[in-house]
Amino acid sequence: MYLEAKNHGYKIILMVSFENEETELDNVKSLISMNVDGILMDPVSHSEKGEAFDLVEKHKKPLVT
């Protein structure tokens, strides 16, 4: 996956929340502050109602869950 991303001009940034919603939100905030092109997330909560989802939507970042 890394080489495929690199071949298309992208870099992969890996962040781990250890099933902690607060850490997940901090990770999303960090990614948004880096102005990433999109976010691929395996969320702590499987509900799309959490703060992390709201933040991604607010900043209009593509999201794959």
GROMACS .gro file of C-alpha atoms in nm:
model
   65
    1MET     CA    1   0.000   0.000   0.000
    2TYR     CA    2   0.283   0.241   0.086
    3LEU     CA    3   0.447   0.208  -0.256
    4GLU     CA    4   0.117   0.248  -0.438
    5ALA     CA    5   0.044   0.568  -0.243
    6LYS     CA    6   0.395   0.696  -0.308
    7ASN     CA    7   0.363   0.623  -0.680
    8HIS     CA    8   0.057   0.850  -0.685
    9GLY     CA    9   0.224   1.132  -0.491
   10TYR     CA   10   0.075   1.054  -0.151
   11LYS     CA   11   0.222   0.973   0.188
   12ILE     CA   12   0.058   0.756   0.451
   13ILE     CA   13   0.040   0.886   0.807
   14LEU     CA   14  -0.049   0.616   1.059
   15MET     CA   15  -0.207   0.710   1.391
   16VAL     CA   16  -0.342   0.474   1.657
   17SER     CA   17  -0.611   0.558   1.912
   18PHE     CA   18  -0.597   0.234   2.116
   19GLU     CA   19  -0.980   0.231   2.122
   20ASN     CA   20  -0.988   0.567   2.303
   21GLU     CA   21  -1.237   0.824   2.167
   22GLU     CA   22  -1.041   1.122   2.303
   23THR     CA   23  -0.721   1.000   2.138
   24GLU     CA   24  -0.914   0.937   1.815
   25LEU     CA   25  -1.040   1.297   1.817
   26ASP     CA   26  -0.688   1.428   1.887
   27ASN     CA   27  -0.557   1.220   1.597
   28VAL     CA   28  -0.821   1.360   1.360
   29LYS     CA   29  -0.740   1.714   1.476
   30SER     CA   30  -0.372   1.651   1.404
   31LEU     CA   31  -0.446   1.513   1.058
   32ILE     CA   32  -0.667   1.809   0.973
   33SER     CA   33  -0.400   2.051   1.096
   34MET     CA   34  -0.160   1.880   0.852
   35ASN     CA   35  -0.412   1.952   0.575
   36VAL     CA   36  -0.429   1.588   0.465
   37ASP     CA   37  -0.611   1.504   0.141
   38GLY     CA   38  -0.833   1.245   0.309
   39ILE     CA   39  -0.873   1.018   0.609
   40LEU     CA   40  -0.913   0.642   0.628
   41MET     CA   41  -1.042   0.553   0.974
   42ASP     CA   42  -1.143   0.245   1.168
   43PRO     CA   43  -1.336   0.437   1.435
   44VAL     CA   44  -1.360   0.353   1.803
   45SER     CA   45  -1.736   0.394   1.782
   46HIS     CA   46  -1.913   0.252   1.481
   47SER     CA   47  -2.166   0.533   1.501
   48GLU     CA   48  -2.106   0.822   1.265
   49LYS     CA   49  -2.230   1.066   1.528
   50GLY     CA   50  -1.904   1.123   1.715
   51GLU     CA   51  -1.697   1.440   1.735
   52ALA     CA   52  -1.427   1.299   1.509
   53PHE     CA   53  -1.680   1.245   1.229
   54ASP     CA   54  -1.824   1.593   1.282
   55LEU     CA   55  -1.478   1.746   1.257
   56VAL     CA   56  -1.395   1.561   0.935
   57GLU     CA   57  -1.728   1.668   0.785
   58LYS     CA   58  -1.681   2.030   0.897
   59HIS     CA   59  -1.345   2.046   0.718
   60LYS     CA   60  -1.486   1.868   0.411
   61LYS     CA   61  -1.222   1.597   0.410
   62PRO     CA   62  -1.294   1.274   0.223
   63LEU     CA   63  -1.345   0.992   0.473
   64VAL     CA   64  -1.336   0.614   0.432
   65THR     CA   65  -1.443   0.405   0.729
   0.00000   0.00000   0.00000
